[in-house]
Amino acid sequence: MAKVKKMHKKAAAAVVSPPIPSKSAIYLNRELSQLAFNRRVLAQAENPDVPLLERLKYLCIVSNNLDELFEVRIASLLANNHIDGEIIEAPALSAALAIAGTECHQIVERQYRVLNEDVLPQLAKQGIHLLRDQDRNEAQRAWVKSYFDREVRPLLTPIGLDPAHPFPQVVNKSLNFIVELSGKDAFGRGTAIAILKAPRVLPRVIQLPPELSKNGISFCLLSSIIHAHINDLFTGREVLAYSQFRVTRNSDLWVDEEEVKNLRQALQGELQSRNFGVAVRLEVAKNCPPHLSQFLLEQFSIDQNRLYAVDGPVNMVRLSELIDHVTKPELRFPPYSPLYPPKLSNTDLFAVIGKHDVLLHHPFQSFQPVLDFIRSAAHDPAVVAIKQTIYRTGMNSDLMESLILAAQRGKEVTVVVELMARFDEEANINWADRLERAGAQVVYGVVGLKTHAKLALVIRREEGALRYYAHLGTGNYHPSTTKFYTDFGMLTANPVIATEVNEVFIHLTSLTKPKTLNHLWLAPFALQKEFIKAIRNEAKIAKAGRPGRIIAKMNALLDESVIRALYAASADGVKIDLIVRGACALRPGVSGLSENIRVRSNVGRFLEHSRIYYFRNDLAHDIFLSSADWMNRNLFRRIEVAFPILDPALKKRVIAEGLNPYLKDNMNTWELDSNGVYQKRKPRSKASAFSAQQHLMEVLGTPLE
């Protein structure tokens, strides 16, 4: 708190020092900030200027984000009283859960209102119908009945609850039904409750035949089909009430990495238990009778405030299947195919990289050069070794196939696979197994730290000597996310960078202390320290009367030490612009504390994912790209790398593409005020509308000079 006093010293007019502000006065609530991001995504679904199917997709994204919030953060708070290394005291824990719960209920209510009152009616006007039972005509009901009898009923197993049939295990986020029955069962007993699990092998969205949809395309939800025929499952008994329900469980995997002898085998065993972790949220239909929802709450030991009664499907994410079925280009964003940089086309990739660094900006530019970099290395007889980090890469990956081919061809292939990449554990385990069988050396990083850095290294023998070629990036080597996540990557043969990349790999595989790195900033050893050093340097410059300037773009800003350094720099006169997509704990615009700091968030067609850190440094224009956000977990509990852009021309590109357009954006940008409220930025009266992402698609869709 001494630093806080120092920040306020200049603002003090009286002799007596001002009172030390409370923590809540300095930092914004993390949960509310994260949920505010979901409100910004939800605003995209409400925006009539966004194509209709894309609006539905944004609604699905909100649901997916809330799922992960409960599966990970809320679950960890409930289970451990801490998350990301931060201990939460009991009163603060209760307050955090209450605040998050209130906000979540408001978001969910608004989300379903947008779906029912806006998006679905608009889709119907476009000939895309999501039919409930009461909406279906006689012919459609007959088809649905046939589909139920043929495809659904044979797979259903209703379970009547009694001492011999206790409440069944319910899989995480699966579709289920609770049914209340009258009378007695076939054995004369009064079993009143039955549980019905929807088969996971069946699609959740079913398209009706074209002849039954003469005025467009018609769909039914699997839940609606089961609803319509639930009485058929209980012959001789009356269904008094029923409801669909869905349980969200703690999905964080835990293994004692210091005790297990084989992390991969331990994780394989844990993956199955993820489906049956501690229940943290219950979703039911809006018309579910209170006594049935209460029964479910008791079965799952869930508090009433984590019950969500929704006006529609309990899993809105499943509506993405409807989007996939519809082929109406006018209801989607205009197609965009990223350009393959002309200078790299039909050329020897290593020859080009050997002459100068290559900067790639995804998804505005194709990710294919990175895939070609590894593929060329696999085929090139001059290449003797390939080293790669893998955090997320998906079940299907040309890049991973190239690594396997390289190993099969006898090259030294080393892959650092992060087995604890949340929700990608299974894919990474499978790749690790295939790589090892091909002869690659697979390591799993450092015990207790996730390897999150995005690095690849190719070693070629050229004229009797070894030369290093490297790729460093801000995003994952994932074939899908590279198409809709914004990220930067650099291909380089600069020996001062590439040699240090090799040192990082040696550190990861040998577990020895890394050598001193003069250009790369490596977490957990030096990254936070170097960031704070650069921030303080700008403050020193500003105090000397010269312009101090910081622009930083990231996914989240939560590290208190970095925030305190930014506050101090602001008090010293540094002009600071922060572009933070998601959660931000920094409170901007507070007199004497952060009046020189502005915070923006951009939510558009693509997910903003790149991390860019710019420090003016007396016109040296220092720029670092990184895989790390300004979060405690990135700075201390992950292997992360920040790398400098050394080429002056590429520095200008990063500023011109990654920073300036987002400071100018008045279409997709939200500005954060000192109270933690985001306001949508709008074009001023005479200003032209400007979208950073649209601008970049137009600029990078043409050949670069």
XYZ file of C-alpha atoms in Angstrom:
705
model
C 0.000 0.000 0.000
C 3.043 2.280 0.266
C 3.097 2.450 -3.518
C -0.533 3.510 -3.503
C 0.346 6.383 -1.159
C 3.101 7.423 -3.503
C 0.701 7.452 -6.445
C -1.570 9.840 -4.598
C 1.192 12.049 -3.199
C 1.116 14.589 -6.023
C -2.624 14.961 -5.722
C -2.528 15.712 -2.010
C -3.214 19.374 -1.270
C -3.198 19.092 2.507
C -0.311 18.336 4.786
C -2.094 15.283 6.151
C -1.834 12.279 3.833
C -5.133 11.175 2.294
C -6.643 7.900 3.507
C -5.449 4.776 1.778
C -8.156 3.707 -0.664
C -9.799 0.335 -0.241
C -8.981 -2.496 -2.589
C -12.429 -2.251 -4.178
C -11.755 1.414 -4.935
C -8.616 0.490 -6.865
C -9.590 -2.763 -8.561
C -12.761 -3.743 -10.392
C -14.502 -7.013 -9.519
C -13.141 -9.831 -11.640
C -16.378 -11.808 -11.946
C -18.413 -8.762 -12.930
C -15.775 -7.745 -15.444
C -15.803 -11.184 -17.034
C -19.597 -11.194 -17.161
C -19.545 -7.702 -18.654
C -17.684 -9.232 -21.581
C -20.592 -11.639 -22.032
C -22.935 -8.662 -22.088
C -20.872 -7.180 -24.909
C -21.120 -10.452 -26.819
C -24.847 -10.506 -26.137
C -25.092 -6.979 -27.552
C -23.825 -8.397 -30.854
C -26.821 -10.755 -30.853
C -29.110 -7.761 -30.291
C -27.557 -5.679 -33.049
C -29.887 -5.628 -36.105
C -26.938 -4.694 -38.329
C -25.340 -8.090 -37.638
C -26.505 -10.859 -40.042
C -29.238 -12.988 -38.521
C -27.454 -16.342 -38.308
C -24.438 -14.589 -36.835
C -26.716 -13.100 -34.159
C -27.827 -16.621 -33.272
C -24.181 -17.668 -33.158
C -23.424 -14.907 -30.653
C -26.233 -16.212 -28.445
C -24.587 -19.641 -28.573
C -21.226 -18.094 -27.676
C -22.748 -16.459 -24.590
C -24.043 -19.858 -23.468
C -20.694 -21.487 -24.081
C -18.915 -18.748 -22.122
C -21.292 -19.147 -19.184
C -20.785 -22.922 -19.246
C -17.048 -22.450 -18.906
C -17.491 -19.824 -16.194
C -19.413 -22.336 -14.067
C -17.284 -25.353 -14.991
C -14.048 -23.632 -14.079
C -14.145 -20.416 -12.075
C -17.356 -20.843 -10.073
C -16.548 -24.519 -9.530
C -13.059 -23.694 -8.273
C -14.341 -20.975 -5.964
C -16.877 -23.391 -4.481
C -14.436 -26.260 -4.152
C -11.225 -24.624 -3.014
C -11.879 -21.046 -1.931
C -9.186 -20.050 -4.397
C -8.456 -19.841 -8.087
C -5.370 -18.918 -10.100
C -3.385 -18.952 -6.861
C -5.514 -16.265 -5.201
C -6.993 -17.249 -1.829
C -10.553 -16.011 -1.341
C -11.703 -15.482 2.256
C -15.175 -16.804 3.183
C -17.014 -13.430 3.292
C -15.426 -12.320 0.032
C -16.214 -15.715 -1.486
C -19.906 -15.448 -0.592
C -20.042 -11.906 -1.936
C -18.313 -12.894 -5.180
C -20.689 -15.795 -5.746
C -23.742 -13.657 -4.967
C -22.650 -10.877 -7.309
C -21.825 -13.324 -10.093
C -25.114 -15.165 -9.575
C -27.235 -12.036 -9.859
C -25.444 -10.958 -13.003
C -25.642 -14.431 -14.567
C -29.404 -14.603 -13.995
C -29.852 -11.221 -15.650
C -27.739 -12.212 -18.650
C -29.557 -15.521 -19.109
C -32.981 -13.884 -18.883
C -31.989 -11.290 -21.459
C -30.379 -13.925 -23.675
C -33.548 -16.034 -23.930
C -35.664 -12.935 -24.444
C -33.522 -11.991 -27.443
C -33.862 -15.534 -28.778
C -37.640 -15.773 -28.391
C -38.728 -12.229 -29.144
C -36.254 -11.222 -31.804
C -33.972 -13.813 -33.394
C -36.408 -16.724 -33.852
C -39.235 -14.503 -35.219
C -36.770 -12.880 -37.617
C -35.562 -16.303 -38.738
C -39.175 -17.352 -39.345
C -39.627 -14.335 -41.611
C -36.658 -15.634 -43.585
C -38.277 -19.066 -43.914
C -36.250 -20.741 -41.159
C -38.617 -22.271 -38.617
C -37.821 -23.854 -35.259
C -41.089 -25.657 -34.558
C -42.492 -26.492 -31.157
C -45.186 -29.149 -30.924
C -48.005 -26.596 -31.002
C -46.481 -25.010 -34.122
C -46.445 -28.233 -36.148
C -49.257 -29.100 -38.545
C -50.789 -32.559 -38.796
C -48.374 -33.807 -41.447
C -45.371 -32.536 -39.494
C -46.630 -34.146 -36.296
C -47.020 -37.455 -38.115
C -43.432 -37.260 -39.383
C -42.136 -36.343 -35.926
C -44.061 -39.265 -34.410
C -42.520 -41.609 -36.954
C -39.052 -40.201 -36.252
C -39.582 -40.648 -32.522
C -40.729 -44.257 -32.875
C -37.971 -45.113 -35.332
C -34.906 -43.190 -34.080
C -35.518 -41.997 -30.543
C -37.683 -44.357 -28.526
C -35.461 -47.444 -29.055
C -32.573 -45.541 -27.444
C -34.465 -44.219 -24.424
C -34.252 -45.846 -20.996
C -36.678 -44.288 -18.499
C -35.616 -44.974 -14.921
C -38.311 -45.071 -12.244
C -36.794 -44.126 -8.912
C -37.107 -46.549 -6.009
C -34.660 -48.166 -3.549
C -33.458 -50.544 -6.278
C -33.216 -47.744 -8.823
C -31.565 -44.764 -7.117
C -31.070 -41.436 -8.834
C -28.814 -42.162 -11.831
C -25.497 -40.571 -12.679
C -26.110 -37.560 -14.901
C -23.356 -36.581 -17.319
C -22.040 -33.018 -17.347
C -24.109 -30.713 -19.601
C -26.243 -33.559 -20.953
C -29.961 -33.282 -21.792
C -32.252 -35.065 -19.324
C -35.888 -35.084 -18.234
C -37.524 -35.398 -14.860
C -41.051 -36.870 -14.976
C -43.706 -36.985 -12.254
C -46.162 -39.890 -12.570
C -49.547 -40.662 -11.039
C -50.843 -44.018 -9.806
C -48.779 -47.128 -9.244
C -46.220 -48.911 -11.365
C -46.649 -52.404 -12.859
C -45.718 -53.947 -9.492
C -48.251 -51.970 -7.499
C -45.787 -49.512 -6.026
C -46.170 -45.752 -6.008
C -42.942 -44.704 -7.716
C -43.693 -41.078 -8.491
C -40.482 -39.844 -10.176
C -38.697 -41.058 -13.290
C -35.528 -39.787 -14.932
C -35.020 -39.940 -18.672
C -31.663 -39.339 -20.344
C -31.612 -38.081 -23.927
C -29.271 -40.280 -26.008
C -26.030 -38.424 -26.663
C -25.662 -40.061 -30.078
C -28.731 -38.282 -31.463
C -28.597 -34.811 -33.041
C -30.166 -32.080 -30.942
C -31.566 -30.268 -33.998
C -33.512 -32.319 -36.564
C -34.408 -30.973 -39.994
C -37.819 -31.931 -41.382
C -38.084 -33.151 -45.000
C -38.373 -30.371 -47.634
C -41.889 -31.465 -48.615
C -43.024 -30.618 -45.076
C -41.420 -27.173 -45.242
C -42.907 -25.604 -48.332
C -42.419 -22.074 -47.029
C -38.767 -22.552 -46.102
C -36.775 -24.871 -43.842
C -38.213 -26.399 -40.684
C -36.418 -27.817 -37.669
C -37.378 -29.492 -34.412
C -35.309 -29.799 -31.286
C -34.775 -33.295 -29.913
C -36.080 -32.009 -26.577
C -39.308 -30.909 -28.287
C -39.752 -34.325 -29.912
C -39.284 -36.106 -26.576
C -41.626 -33.629 -24.880
C -44.354 -34.360 -27.422
C -44.197 -38.130 -26.872
C -43.137 -38.481 -23.267
C -46.520 -39.983 -22.351
C -45.827 -42.886 -24.734
C -42.988 -44.027 -22.495
C -45.104 -44.694 -19.403
C -47.920 -47.037 -20.422
C -50.751 -47.209 -17.924
C -49.635 -44.162 -15.978
C -50.424 -40.496 -16.300
C -47.637 -37.969 -16.652
C -48.504 -35.238 -14.170
C -45.550 -32.952 -14.850
C -42.155 -33.011 -16.489
C -39.244 -30.797 -17.414
C -35.994 -30.970 -19.278
C -32.932 -30.308 -17.132
C -29.201 -29.957 -17.471
C -26.467 -30.039 -14.848
C -23.142 -28.243 -15.120
C -20.275 -29.852 -13.211
C -16.793 -28.950 -12.078
C -14.688 -29.777 -15.135
C -11.237 -28.840 -13.940
C -8.958 -31.854 -14.002
C -6.575 -32.371 -11.114
C -3.649 -34.701 -10.768
C -0.784 -34.534 -8.309
C 1.901 -33.930 -10.907
C 4.682 -34.400 -8.393
C 3.391 -37.806 -7.299
C 2.311 -39.452 -10.545
C 4.933 -41.330 -12.502
C 3.225 -40.915 -15.866
C 1.204 -37.716 -16.325
C -0.400 -38.912 -19.559
C -1.730 -42.108 -17.988
C -2.981 -40.204 -14.943
C -4.840 -37.715 -17.127
C -6.415 -40.444 -19.213
C -7.957 -41.787 -16.031
C -9.117 -38.335 -14.930
C -10.796 -37.463 -18.238
C -13.642 -39.867 -17.613
C -14.327 -38.368 -14.195
C -14.773 -34.898 -15.704
C -18.305 -35.873 -16.759
C -19.216 -36.572 -13.137
C -17.561 -33.776 -11.179
C -19.318 -31.842 -8.432
C -22.531 -30.224 -9.694
C -22.425 -26.413 -9.664
C -25.447 -25.294 -11.726
C -28.909 -26.648 -12.578
C -30.891 -25.523 -15.614
C -34.557 -26.456 -16.002
C -37.422 -25.387 -18.239
C -39.229 -22.223 -17.188
C -42.451 -24.145 -16.539
C -40.801 -26.786 -14.341
C -42.923 -27.194 -11.187
C -41.095 -25.861 -8.114
C -41.270 -29.186 -6.278
C -39.491 -30.948 -9.155
C -36.743 -28.349 -9.410
C -36.332 -28.507 -5.624
C -36.048 -32.303 -5.824
C -33.261 -31.939 -8.401
C -31.461 -29.294 -6.355
C -31.417 -31.679 -3.404
C -30.181 -34.588 -5.510
C -27.276 -32.546 -6.836
C -26.635 -30.526 -3.638
C -26.963 -27.229 -5.471
C -28.055 -23.976 -3.842
C -31.269 -22.315 -4.984
C -29.397 -19.302 -6.386
C -27.662 -21.558 -8.910
C -30.967 -22.726 -10.379
C -31.728 -21.308 -13.840
C -35.269 -21.683 -15.182
C -34.939 -20.879 -18.890
C -37.540 -20.066 -21.511
C -36.287 -22.436 -24.194
C -33.745 -25.211 -24.675
C -31.578 -25.739 -21.614
C -28.522 -25.856 -23.849
C -28.638 -22.980 -26.305
C -25.202 -23.959 -27.640
C -26.959 -26.798 -29.492
C -28.658 -24.256 -31.774
C -25.338 -23.942 -33.581
C -26.395 -27.182 -35.306
C -29.259 -25.243 -36.892
C -26.803 -22.646 -38.176
C -24.747 -25.385 -39.813
C -27.819 -26.695 -41.681
C -28.843 -23.371 -43.234
C -27.279 -22.337 -46.543
C -28.316 -18.714 -46.876
C -25.219 -16.559 -47.457
C -27.211 -13.357 -46.997
C -27.798 -14.305 -43.351
C -24.092 -14.658 -42.600
C -21.089 -12.384 -42.608
C -19.800 -11.891 -46.162
C -17.283 -14.626 -47.003
C -13.682 -13.766 -46.354
C -10.683 -15.763 -47.520
C -7.411 -14.614 -45.973
C -4.680 -13.731 -48.405
C -1.541 -15.839 -48.687
C 1.198 -13.174 -48.614
C 2.363 -12.801 -52.239
C 6.028 -12.571 -51.272
C 5.822 -16.103 -49.889
C 3.954 -17.637 -52.827
C 5.805 -20.103 -55.050
C 9.103 -19.420 -53.330
C 11.632 -21.213 -51.162
C 10.189 -20.352 -47.742
C 13.511 -20.774 -45.949
C 15.247 -18.515 -48.462
C 12.701 -15.761 -47.836
C 12.876 -16.072 -44.045
C 16.652 -16.185 -44.250
C 16.688 -12.716 -45.808
C 14.203 -10.955 -43.540
C 11.627 -11.545 -40.827
C 8.089 -12.299 -41.993
C 5.157 -10.948 -39.976
C 1.772 -12.648 -40.324
C -1.492 -11.197 -39.059
C -4.244 -13.795 -38.729
C -7.004 -14.302 -39.750
C -6.605 -11.343 -42.101
C -3.630 -13.170 -43.575
C -3.538 -16.911 -44.101
C -2.114 -19.254 -41.488
C -0.989 -21.512 -44.330
C 2.606 -20.166 -44.370
C 3.052 -21.498 -40.831
C 1.745 -24.913 -41.894
C 4.017 -24.768 -44.946
C 6.946 -23.872 -42.695
C 6.586 -27.149 -40.765
C 5.560 -29.171 -43.837
C 8.588 -27.921 -45.789
C 10.815 -28.789 -42.858
C 9.409 -32.323 -42.778
C 10.243 -32.844 -46.470
C 13.498 -30.852 -46.663
C 16.576 -33.152 -46.543
C 18.638 -30.252 -45.189
C 16.481 -30.051 -42.050
C 17.912 -32.110 -39.208
C 15.619 -31.153 -36.320
C 12.221 -29.644 -35.530
C 11.078 -28.470 -32.115
C 7.517 -27.371 -31.361
C 5.239 -26.424 -28.465
C 1.614 -27.580 -28.650
C -1.098 -26.129 -26.435
C -4.233 -26.441 -28.585
C -4.218 -28.018 -32.034
C -7.509 -29.932 -32.361
C -8.308 -33.514 -33.323
C -7.341 -32.972 -36.980
C -4.181 -31.070 -37.781
C -2.002 -30.952 -40.890
C 0.751 -29.450 -38.772
C 0.787 -32.430 -36.418
C 0.746 -34.818 -39.369
C 3.832 -33.010 -40.713
C 5.616 -33.472 -37.390
C 4.765 -37.173 -37.454
C 6.067 -37.440 -41.032
C 9.289 -35.667 -40.054
C 9.846 -38.143 -37.227
C 9.148 -41.062 -39.530
C 11.766 -39.698 -41.942
C 14.382 -39.802 -39.224
C 14.560 -36.144 -38.276
C 15.034 -35.187 -34.632
C 11.544 -34.104 -33.658
C 10.872 -32.764 -30.173
C 7.348 -31.748 -29.216
C 6.426 -30.126 -25.918
C 2.775 -31.128 -25.519
C 0.713 -29.435 -22.832
C -1.490 -32.220 -21.540
C -3.342 -29.895 -19.161
C -4.710 -27.549 -21.873
C -8.268 -27.273 -20.579
C -10.853 -29.121 -22.706
C -8.129 -30.167 -25.196
C -6.552 -32.815 -22.973
C -7.922 -35.764 -24.927
C -6.779 -34.443 -28.312
C -3.303 -33.695 -26.949
C -2.991 -37.137 -25.361
C -3.879 -38.737 -28.690
C -1.304 -36.645 -30.551
C 1.356 -37.410 -27.947
C 0.745 -41.115 -28.419
C 0.957 -40.897 -32.229
C 4.096 -38.754 -32.089
C 5.861 -41.182 -29.785
C 4.936 -44.133 -31.987
C 6.432 -42.243 -34.962
C 9.704 -41.800 -33.098
C 9.362 -38.214 -31.885
C 10.590 -37.127 -28.483
C 7.523 -35.984 -26.530
C 7.807 -34.090 -23.260
C 5.067 -32.563 -21.166
C 6.654 -29.309 -20.070
C 7.378 -28.392 -16.488
C 5.592 -29.913 -13.487
C 3.055 -27.467 -12.078
C 3.334 -25.020 -14.988
C 1.354 -25.035 -18.203
C 3.441 -24.579 -21.341
C 1.467 -21.843 -23.081
C 4.217 -20.313 -25.238
C 3.740 -20.634 -29.019
C 7.096 -21.614 -30.472
C 8.475 -23.672 -33.336
C 12.095 -24.132 -34.320
C 13.580 -25.671 -37.464
C 17.300 -26.466 -37.643
C 18.846 -26.802 -41.123
C 22.358 -27.742 -42.158
C 23.541 -25.074 -44.578
C 27.068 -24.962 -45.998
C 28.395 -27.188 -43.245
C 26.843 -25.224 -40.365
C 23.527 -25.322 -38.523
C 21.104 -22.450 -38.999
C 17.989 -21.804 -36.924
C 14.582 -20.781 -38.275
C 11.812 -19.986 -35.807
C 8.130 -19.195 -35.594
C 6.843 -17.265 -32.590
C 3.189 -16.410 -32.169
C 0.460 -15.053 -29.940
C -2.053 -17.818 -30.789
C -2.394 -21.572 -30.965
C -1.376 -23.917 -33.760
C -5.035 -24.794 -34.278
C -6.514 -25.129 -37.802
C -9.954 -23.843 -36.760
C -9.204 -20.994 -34.384
C -6.682 -19.460 -36.773
C -9.634 -18.645 -39.044
C -11.511 -16.515 -36.534
C -9.020 -15.521 -33.786
C -6.906 -12.414 -34.370
C -3.248 -13.230 -33.754
C 0.225 -12.235 -34.856
C 3.034 -14.594 -35.760
C 6.610 -14.036 -36.881
C 8.858 -16.252 -38.963
C 12.495 -15.383 -38.398
C 16.037 -16.576 -38.952
C 17.476 -13.720 -36.904
C 20.156 -15.548 -34.892
C 19.674 -13.466 -31.743
C 15.997 -14.487 -31.591
C 16.166 -18.022 -32.988
C 19.098 -18.976 -30.754
C 17.136 -17.898 -27.691
C 14.124 -19.908 -28.886
C 16.380 -22.949 -28.864
C 17.488 -22.090 -25.321
C 13.836 -22.054 -24.240
C 13.355 -25.540 -25.698
C 16.475 -26.802 -23.925
C 15.115 -25.354 -20.693
C 11.743 -27.071 -21.199
C 13.186 -30.482 -21.982
C 16.148 -30.547 -19.593
C 14.407 -28.701 -16.737
C 17.673 -26.833 -16.100
C 17.788 -23.141 -15.316
C 17.483 -21.183 -18.571
C 20.448 -19.179 -19.763
C 20.201 -15.415 -19.611
C 17.943 -14.278 -22.430
C 18.633 -10.825 -23.805
C 15.679 -10.552 -26.167
C 12.952 -12.988 -25.122
C 11.068 -12.393 -21.883
C 10.314 -15.745 -20.277
C 7.709 -16.554 -17.609
C 7.730 -17.455 -14.796
C 11.261 -16.077 -14.384
C 11.363 -12.597 -15.879
C 8.156 -11.715 -17.719
C 6.360 -9.713 -15.031
C 9.594 -8.036 -13.977
C 10.370 -6.946 -17.544
C 6.858 -5.624 -18.141
C 6.959 -3.571 -14.951
C 10.457 -2.362 -15.788
C 9.233 -1.117 -19.187
C 6.214 0.591 -17.571
C 8.424 2.317 -14.999
C 10.790 3.418 -17.732
C 7.930 5.280 -19.425
C 7.115 6.886 -16.070
C 10.736 7.984 -15.675
C 10.660 9.514 -19.159
C 7.402 11.348 -18.420
C 8.745 12.727 -15.108
C 11.718 14.115 -17.063
C 9.284 16.112 -19.189
C 9.325 13.959 -22.315
C 6.326 12.074 -23.749
C 5.623 8.753 -22.050
C 3.344 6.412 -23.977
C 2.063 2.866 -23.478
C -0.407 0.970 -25.648
C -1.210 -2.608 -24.681
C -3.634 -5.067 -26.233
C -4.556 -8.299 -24.450
C -7.350 -10.657 -23.484
C -7.392 -9.923 -19.757
C -5.773 -7.514 -17.270
C -5.880 -8.817 -13.709
C -2.345 -8.839 -12.270
C -2.298 -6.394 -9.363
C 1.421 -5.639 -9.567
C 1.158 -4.631 -13.210
C -1.961 -2.567 -12.468
C -0.177 -0.732 -9.655
C 2.711 0.032 -12.006
C 0.256 1.407 -14.581
C -1.414 3.563 -11.921
C 1.969 4.966 -10.905
C 2.878 5.653 -14.536
C -0.439 7.423 -15.062
C 0.200 9.616 -12.011
C 3.574 10.511 -13.510
C 1.940 11.660 -16.745
C 2.257 8.629 -19.041
C -0.566 8.428 -21.578
C -1.831 4.852 -21.507
C -4.298 3.142 -23.839
C -5.351 -0.393 -22.987
C -7.315 -2.614 -25.376
C -8.599 -5.436 -23.178
C -11.051 -7.871 -24.738
C -12.319 -9.559 -21.591
C -11.885 -9.135 -17.832
C -10.165 -5.962 -16.655
C -9.576 -5.212 -12.960
C -7.956 -1.831 -13.605
C -10.241 1.105 -12.829
C -9.553 3.839 -15.443
C -10.207 7.565 -15.297
C -9.901 8.037 -11.525
C -8.479 11.433 -10.642
C -5.026 11.148 -9.079
C -4.905 7.424 -9.739
C -5.616 6.573 -13.365
C -6.773 9.751 -15.085
C -4.333 9.170 -17.966
C -5.539 5.622 -18.628
C -8.256 4.665 -21.095
C -9.571 1.117 -21.468
C -11.341 -0.210 -24.552
C -12.769 -3.576 -25.535
C -13.422 -4.636 -29.110
C -16.056 -7.282 -29.877
C -16.643 -7.994 -33.539
C -16.684 -10.668 -36.196
C -13.374 -12.188 -35.060
C -12.293 -12.976 -31.501
C -9.568 -10.550 -30.464
C -6.741 -12.746 -29.207
C -3.393 -11.089 -29.960
C -1.257 -9.670 -27.173
C 0.705 -6.565 -28.144
C 2.766 -4.425 -25.772
C 4.058 -1.059 -27.027
C 6.370 1.290 -25.128
C 7.414 4.548 -26.823
C 10.776 4.617 -24.990
C 11.970 7.962 -26.391
C 11.042 7.003 -29.971
C 12.702 3.569 -29.795
C 9.135 2.230 -30.164
C 9.669 -1.029 -28.301
C 7.101 -3.648 -29.311
C 6.679 -7.077 -27.768
C 4.225 -9.725 -28.923
C 3.309 -12.482 -26.525
C 1.201 -15.501 -25.685
C 0.684 -13.992 -22.218
C -1.980 -11.726 -20.818
C -1.345 -9.489 -17.827
C -2.704 -12.126 -15.452
C -0.987 -13.700 -12.470
C -1.416 -17.191 -13.944
C 0.328 -16.174 -17.188
C 3.148 -14.379 -15.447
C 3.906 -16.985 -12.767
C 2.179 -20.315 -13.411
C 2.788 -20.794 -17.102
C 5.701 -21.020 -19.477
C 5.156 -17.909 -21.579
C 7.304 -15.934 -23.981
C 7.194 -12.312 -25.061
C 9.288 -11.599 -28.136
C 10.435 -8.278 -29.600
C 9.787 -6.970 -33.083
C 13.193 -5.697 -34.170
C 12.624 -4.820 -37.828
C 11.524 -1.126 -38.016
C 9.194 -1.841 -40.940
C 7.483 -4.633 -39.022
C 7.162 -2.390 -35.969
C 5.222 0.060 -38.119
C 3.012 -2.773 -39.333
C 2.164 -3.931 -35.815
C 1.230 -0.376 -34.823
C -0.686 0.249 -38.051
C -2.565 -3.070 -37.941
C -2.706 -4.198 -34.336
C -3.074 -0.967 -32.359
C -4.072 2.194 -34.226
C -7.204 0.763 -35.923
C -8.546 -0.372 -32.547
C -7.973 3.060 -31.021
C -9.880 4.551 -33.946
C -12.708 1.984 -34.037
C -16.146 3.479 -33.353
C -18.278 0.539 -34.479
C -17.253 -2.424 -32.330
C -15.508 -0.717 -29.430
C -16.719 -0.347 -25.854
C -15.121 2.105 -23.417
C -14.765 1.325 -19.711
C -15.524 4.031 -17.152
C -14.261 4.347 -13.597
C -17.360 2.595 -12.226
C -16.714 -0.572 -14.224
C -19.440 0.178 -16.789
C -18.829 -0.281 -20.514
C -20.420 2.123 -22.982
C -20.598 1.427 -26.710
C -18.538 3.922 -28.652
C -20.411 5.603 -31.516
C -19.284 7.803 -34.421
C -19.437 11.469 -33.575
C -21.743 13.710 -35.604
C -19.335 14.331 -38.488
C -17.073 11.304 -38.033
C -17.196 8.373 -40.420
C -18.035 4.938 -39.114
C -14.868 2.860 -38.748
C -14.469 -0.823 -37.905
C -10.935 -2.031 -37.195
C -11.614 -5.578 -38.327
C -13.376 -4.495 -41.519
C -10.498 -2.137 -42.261
C -7.959 -4.919 -41.806
C -9.913 -7.290 -44.055
C -9.861 -4.640 -46.765
C -6.212 -3.652 -46.311
C -4.765 -7.126 -45.903
C -7.023 -8.569 -48.578
C -4.783 -6.870 -51.140
C -1.111 -7.599 -51.826
C 1.259 -6.066 -49.283
C 4.075 -3.858 -50.425
